[in-house]
XYZ file of C-alpha atoms in Angstrom:
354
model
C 28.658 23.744 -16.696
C 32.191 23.970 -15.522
C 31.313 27.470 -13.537
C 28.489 25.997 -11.750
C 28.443 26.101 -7.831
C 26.757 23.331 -5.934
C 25.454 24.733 -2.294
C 24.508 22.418 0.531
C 22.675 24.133 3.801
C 22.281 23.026 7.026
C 19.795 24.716 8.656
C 19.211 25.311 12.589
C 17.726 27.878 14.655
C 20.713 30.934 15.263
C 23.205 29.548 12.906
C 22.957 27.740 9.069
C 26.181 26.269 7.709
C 26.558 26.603 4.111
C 29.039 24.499 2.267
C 29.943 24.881 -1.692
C 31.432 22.377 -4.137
C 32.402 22.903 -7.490
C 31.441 20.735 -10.787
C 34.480 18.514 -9.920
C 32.934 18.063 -6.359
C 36.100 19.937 -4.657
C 35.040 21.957 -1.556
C 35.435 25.489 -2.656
C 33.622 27.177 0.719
C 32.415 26.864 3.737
C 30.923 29.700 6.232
C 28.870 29.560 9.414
C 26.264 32.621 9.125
C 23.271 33.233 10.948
C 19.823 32.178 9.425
C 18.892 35.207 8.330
C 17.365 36.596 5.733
C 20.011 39.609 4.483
C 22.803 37.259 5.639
C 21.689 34.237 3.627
C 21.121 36.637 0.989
C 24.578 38.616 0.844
C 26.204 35.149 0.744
C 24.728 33.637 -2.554
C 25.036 37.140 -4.320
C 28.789 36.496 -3.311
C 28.584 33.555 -5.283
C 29.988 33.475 -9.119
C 28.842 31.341 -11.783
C 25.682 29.765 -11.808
C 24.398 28.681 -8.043
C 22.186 25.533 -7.052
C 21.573 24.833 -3.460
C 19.527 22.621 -1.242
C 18.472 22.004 2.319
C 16.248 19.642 4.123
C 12.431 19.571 4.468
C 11.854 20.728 8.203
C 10.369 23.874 10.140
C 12.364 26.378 8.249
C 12.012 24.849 4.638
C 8.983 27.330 3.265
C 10.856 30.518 5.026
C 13.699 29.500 3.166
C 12.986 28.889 -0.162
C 11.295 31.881 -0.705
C 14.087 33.890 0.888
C 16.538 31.885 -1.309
C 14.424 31.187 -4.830
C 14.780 34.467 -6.292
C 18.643 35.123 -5.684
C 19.564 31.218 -7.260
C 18.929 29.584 -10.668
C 17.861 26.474 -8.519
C 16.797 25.362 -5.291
C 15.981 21.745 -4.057
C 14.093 20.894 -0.844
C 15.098 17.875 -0.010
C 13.785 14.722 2.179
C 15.623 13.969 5.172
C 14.536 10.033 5.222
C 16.399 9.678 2.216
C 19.716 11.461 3.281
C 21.453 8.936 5.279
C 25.257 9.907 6.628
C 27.448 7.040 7.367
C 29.908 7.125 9.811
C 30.306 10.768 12.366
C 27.930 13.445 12.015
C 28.350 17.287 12.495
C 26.906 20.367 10.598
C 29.247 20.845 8.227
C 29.383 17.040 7.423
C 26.065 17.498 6.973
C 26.336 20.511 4.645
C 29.214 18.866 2.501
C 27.118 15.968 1.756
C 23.559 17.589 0.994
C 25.929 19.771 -1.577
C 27.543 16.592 -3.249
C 24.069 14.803 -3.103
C 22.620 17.867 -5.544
C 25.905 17.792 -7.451
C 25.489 13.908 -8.551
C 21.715 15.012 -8.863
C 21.062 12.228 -6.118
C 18.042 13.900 -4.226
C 14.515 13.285 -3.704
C 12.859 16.860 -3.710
C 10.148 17.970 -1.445
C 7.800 19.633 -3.613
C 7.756 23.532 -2.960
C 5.651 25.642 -5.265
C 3.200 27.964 -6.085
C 1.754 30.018 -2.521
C -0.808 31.198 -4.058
C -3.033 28.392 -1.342
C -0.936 29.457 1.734
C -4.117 30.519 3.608
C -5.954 27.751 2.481
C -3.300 25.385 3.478
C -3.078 26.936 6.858
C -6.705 26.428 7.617
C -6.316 23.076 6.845
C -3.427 22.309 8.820
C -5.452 24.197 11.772
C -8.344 21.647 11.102
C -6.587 18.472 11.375
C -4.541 19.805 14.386
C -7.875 20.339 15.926
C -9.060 17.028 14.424
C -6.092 15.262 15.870
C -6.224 16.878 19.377
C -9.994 15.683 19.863
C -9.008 12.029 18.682
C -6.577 12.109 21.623
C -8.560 13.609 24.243
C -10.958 10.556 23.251
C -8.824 7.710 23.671
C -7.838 9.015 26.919
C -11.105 9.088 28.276
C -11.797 5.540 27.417
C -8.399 4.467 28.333
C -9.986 5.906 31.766
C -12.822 3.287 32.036
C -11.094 0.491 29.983
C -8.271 0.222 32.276
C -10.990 -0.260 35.109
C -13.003 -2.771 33.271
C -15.731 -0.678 32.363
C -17.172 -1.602 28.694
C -17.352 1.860 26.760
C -18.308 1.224 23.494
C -19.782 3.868 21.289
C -20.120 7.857 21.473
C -22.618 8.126 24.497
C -19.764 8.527 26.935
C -18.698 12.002 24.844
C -22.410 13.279 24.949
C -23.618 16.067 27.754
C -26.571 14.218 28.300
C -24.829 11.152 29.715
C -22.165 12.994 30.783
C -22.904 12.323 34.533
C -24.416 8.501 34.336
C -20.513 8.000 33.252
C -19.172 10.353 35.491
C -20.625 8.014 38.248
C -19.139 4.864 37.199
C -15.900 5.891 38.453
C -15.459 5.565 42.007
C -12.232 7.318 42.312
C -12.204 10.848 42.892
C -9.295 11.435 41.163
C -10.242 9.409 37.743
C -13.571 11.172 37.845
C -11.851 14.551 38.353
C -9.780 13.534 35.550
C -12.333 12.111 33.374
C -14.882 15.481 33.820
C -11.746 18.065 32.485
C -11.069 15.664 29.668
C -14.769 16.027 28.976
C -14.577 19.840 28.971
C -11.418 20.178 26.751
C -13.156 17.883 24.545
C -16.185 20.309 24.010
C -13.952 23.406 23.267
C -12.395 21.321 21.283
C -15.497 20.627 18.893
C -16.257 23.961 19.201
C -12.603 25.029 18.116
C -12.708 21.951 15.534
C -16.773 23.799 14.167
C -15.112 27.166 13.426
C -11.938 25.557 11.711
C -13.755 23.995 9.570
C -16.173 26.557 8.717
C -13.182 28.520 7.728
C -11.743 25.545 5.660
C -14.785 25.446 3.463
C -14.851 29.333 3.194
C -11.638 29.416 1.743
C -11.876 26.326 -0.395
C -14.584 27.795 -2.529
C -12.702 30.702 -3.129
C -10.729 28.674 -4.928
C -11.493 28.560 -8.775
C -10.865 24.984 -9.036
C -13.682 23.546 -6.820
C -16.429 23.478 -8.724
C -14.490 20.699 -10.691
C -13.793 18.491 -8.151
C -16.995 19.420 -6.337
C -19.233 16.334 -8.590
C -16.878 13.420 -7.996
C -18.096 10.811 -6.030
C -17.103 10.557 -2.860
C -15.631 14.169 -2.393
C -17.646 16.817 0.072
C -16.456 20.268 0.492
C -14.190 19.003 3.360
C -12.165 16.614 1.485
C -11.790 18.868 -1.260
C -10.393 21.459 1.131
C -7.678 19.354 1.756
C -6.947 18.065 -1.539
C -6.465 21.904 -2.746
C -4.768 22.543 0.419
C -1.820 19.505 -0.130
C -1.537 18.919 -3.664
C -2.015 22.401 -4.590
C -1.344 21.826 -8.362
C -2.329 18.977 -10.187
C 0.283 19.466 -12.915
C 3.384 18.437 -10.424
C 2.382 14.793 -11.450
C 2.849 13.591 -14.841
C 0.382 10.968 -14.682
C -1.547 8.844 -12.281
C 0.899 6.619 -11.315
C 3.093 9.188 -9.703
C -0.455 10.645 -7.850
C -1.002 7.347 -6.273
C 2.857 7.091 -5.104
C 1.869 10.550 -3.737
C -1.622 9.568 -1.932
C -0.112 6.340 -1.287
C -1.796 3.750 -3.618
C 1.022 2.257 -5.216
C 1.812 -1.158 -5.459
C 5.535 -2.018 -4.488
C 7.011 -4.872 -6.246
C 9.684 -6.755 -5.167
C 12.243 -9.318 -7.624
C 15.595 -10.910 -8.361
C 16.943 -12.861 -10.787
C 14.930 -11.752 -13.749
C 16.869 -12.607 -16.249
C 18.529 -16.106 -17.653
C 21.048 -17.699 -20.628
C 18.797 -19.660 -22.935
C 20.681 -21.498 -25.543
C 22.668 -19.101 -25.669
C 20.435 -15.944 -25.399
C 20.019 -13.514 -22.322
C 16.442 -13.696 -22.214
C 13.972 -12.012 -19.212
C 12.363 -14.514 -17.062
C 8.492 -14.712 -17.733
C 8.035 -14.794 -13.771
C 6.875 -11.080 -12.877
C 7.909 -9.721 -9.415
C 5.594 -10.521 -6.604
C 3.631 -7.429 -5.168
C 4.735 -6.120 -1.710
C 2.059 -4.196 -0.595
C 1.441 -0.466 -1.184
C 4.528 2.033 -0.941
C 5.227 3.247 3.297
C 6.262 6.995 2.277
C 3.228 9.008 1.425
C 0.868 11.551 2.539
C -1.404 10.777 5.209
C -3.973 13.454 5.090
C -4.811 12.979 1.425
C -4.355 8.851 1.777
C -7.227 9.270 4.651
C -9.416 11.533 2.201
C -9.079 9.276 -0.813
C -10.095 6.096 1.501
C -12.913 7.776 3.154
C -14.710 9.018 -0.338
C -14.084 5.317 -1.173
C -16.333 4.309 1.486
C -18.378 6.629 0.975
C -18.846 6.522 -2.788
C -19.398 2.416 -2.517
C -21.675 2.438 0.206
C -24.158 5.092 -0.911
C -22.577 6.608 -3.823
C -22.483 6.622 -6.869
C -20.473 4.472 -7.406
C -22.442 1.796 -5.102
C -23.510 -0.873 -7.914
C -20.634 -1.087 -9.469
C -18.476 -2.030 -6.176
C -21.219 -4.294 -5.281
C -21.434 -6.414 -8.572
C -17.436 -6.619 -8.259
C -17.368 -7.842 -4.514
C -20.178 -10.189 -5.533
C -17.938 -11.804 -8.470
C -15.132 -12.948 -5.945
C -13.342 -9.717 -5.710
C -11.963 -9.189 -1.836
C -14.035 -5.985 -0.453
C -10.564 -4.052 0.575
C -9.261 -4.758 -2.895
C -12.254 -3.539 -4.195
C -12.140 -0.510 -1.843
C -8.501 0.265 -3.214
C -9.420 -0.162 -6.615
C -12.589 2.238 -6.108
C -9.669 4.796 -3.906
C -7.018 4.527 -6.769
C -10.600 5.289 -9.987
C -11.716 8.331 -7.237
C -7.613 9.562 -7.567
C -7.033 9.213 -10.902
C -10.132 10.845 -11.821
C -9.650 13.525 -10.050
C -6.111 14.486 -10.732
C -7.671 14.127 -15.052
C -10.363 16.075 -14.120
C -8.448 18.799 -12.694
C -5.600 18.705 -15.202
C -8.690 19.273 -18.230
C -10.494 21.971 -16.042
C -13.606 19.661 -16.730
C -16.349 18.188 -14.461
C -17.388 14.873 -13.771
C -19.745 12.475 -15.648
C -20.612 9.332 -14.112
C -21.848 7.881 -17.607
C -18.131 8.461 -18.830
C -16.778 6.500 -15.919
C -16.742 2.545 -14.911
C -15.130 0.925 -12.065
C -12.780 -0.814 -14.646
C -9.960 -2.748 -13.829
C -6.605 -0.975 -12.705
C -3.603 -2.477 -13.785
C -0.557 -1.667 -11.299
């Protein structure tokens, strides 16, 4: 342990600066080099003993680690919202303290794994661009006729066929001008948005897990798409709890003062600490996928009685949702951990404890 060199990056455009502390957490190097690959490279074979180094999650983070994960015996991607710097900020500040930070093992890693889903996760990424682009293009149209007092409720004022009964409503040549090209970026859009996701599914059922998350309730080929496309393995969670931290369905907790002096005796309070919501650092695309195939699965699912007879014994219908979201997760993180499909018969809408 005592020949063990601790390597902080920060990473920009033309230039990285690397920084290197020993065991003791004494700054043994420093260099400015240019990010690039036989560079970087050159620089950690340089290094004696055994090497660990980390950056920050960003642009460059997937370039990097697979340029650097074969030359190192470890490498941590690490998330920027946790890293706060106190105090004046420069690149090698920056450097210094990611390498002390993986030194005192105080890091929260960005996961960074198997590519064997690369294209996969691509597609996706193309889809929800796509996805996200066409949301925007809608608000601004209605922002259009909202902001002149014109009630636009609905989907009509998106469709062809109506396209020029709205068109008319606007009596200023410039907010109908505007209004008609937002219309016609919108349809390439779909059109764009059609073949993404054509190629999503394509490439999803390539995928040899599929067919095991294809039966669970809730989950069409889209939604499993994504789910292979961002969690990629199910085996980088040790249980459920740490999926629904992940997909955001964890229930923060807040206390103080838990504990007391009776007669004489440090005992623990019997007051638990009050819930705080769910946890704020997540990820969004699988949240959204997870809530939907809620919806979906208590609506018209199968899963439709059983959220029904709980909302009609006093349970609040967005708890139940959650609690349905948080069965759909952990059933499908077991289910693709076993490599087995889904039974319904084998599965209740029981209670969740948090």
């Amino acid at each position: 342990m005592n020949n063990v060199k601790y390597i902080g990056i920060d990473v920009h455009q033309a230039t990285s600066v690397f920084a290197v502390k020993d065991c003791k957490g004494e700054l043994v190097g420093e260099s400015v080099l240019k990010t690039d690959p036989s560079a970087i490279v050159d620089f950690l074979k340089g290094q004696s003993g055994t090497v660990r180094v980390t950056f920050e999650e960003g642009t460059y983070a997937n370039w990097l680690y697979d340029v650097i994960k074969p030359h190192v015996a470890k490498v941590i991607v690490c998330d920027p919202r946790k890293n706060k710097i106190d105090g004046s900020k420069t690149d090698k500040i920056d450097a210094r303290k990611l390498a002390e930070l993986l030194r005192l093992n105080a890091l929260n890693a960005v996961y960074h794994g198997e590519q064997s889903n690369q294209t996969l996760k691509e597609y996706a990424r193309s889809y929800l661009s796509l996805q996200q682009d066409s949301t925007r293009i809608m608000n601004r149209l209605k922002a259009i006729y909202r902001s002149r007092g014109i009630g636009c409720r609905g989907k009509t004022i998106y469709g062809p066929k109506n396209r020029k009964e709205w068109l008319d409503k606007l009596e200023d040549k410039g907010a109908r001008c505007r209004a008609e090209r937002l219309l016609k970026q919108l349809e390439i859009f779909g059109k764009l948005r059609a073949e993404a996701q054509k190629d999503l599914v394509r490439e999803s059922r390539k995928q040899k897990d599929y067919r095991i998350l294809k039966g669970i309730p809730g989950l069409g080929s889209i939604r499993i798409a994504l789910i292979l496309a961002f969690v990629i393995t199910p085996h980088r969670f040790r249980n459920k709890r740490k999926f629904w931290t992940y997909v955001g369905f964890s229930v923060v907790r807040r206390g103080s003062s838990e504990y007391e002096i009776t007669e004489g005796e440090l005992r623990r309070k019997k007051r638990k600490p009050l819930p705080r919501g769910l946890n704020n650092n997540y990820n969004h695309v699988l949240k959204d996928v997870f809530k939907g195939a809620a919806l979906t699965a208590a609506y018209r699912g199968k899963f439709k009685k059983l959220f029904e007879q709980r909302v009609a014994n006093g349970t609040a219908e967005n708890i139940a949702l959650l609690t349905l979201a948080r069965k759909i997760a952990a059933i499908t993180l077991a289910k693709w951990k076993k490599g087995e499909r889904f039974d319904i018969k084998r599965h209740q809408l029981s209670e969740q404890k948090t």
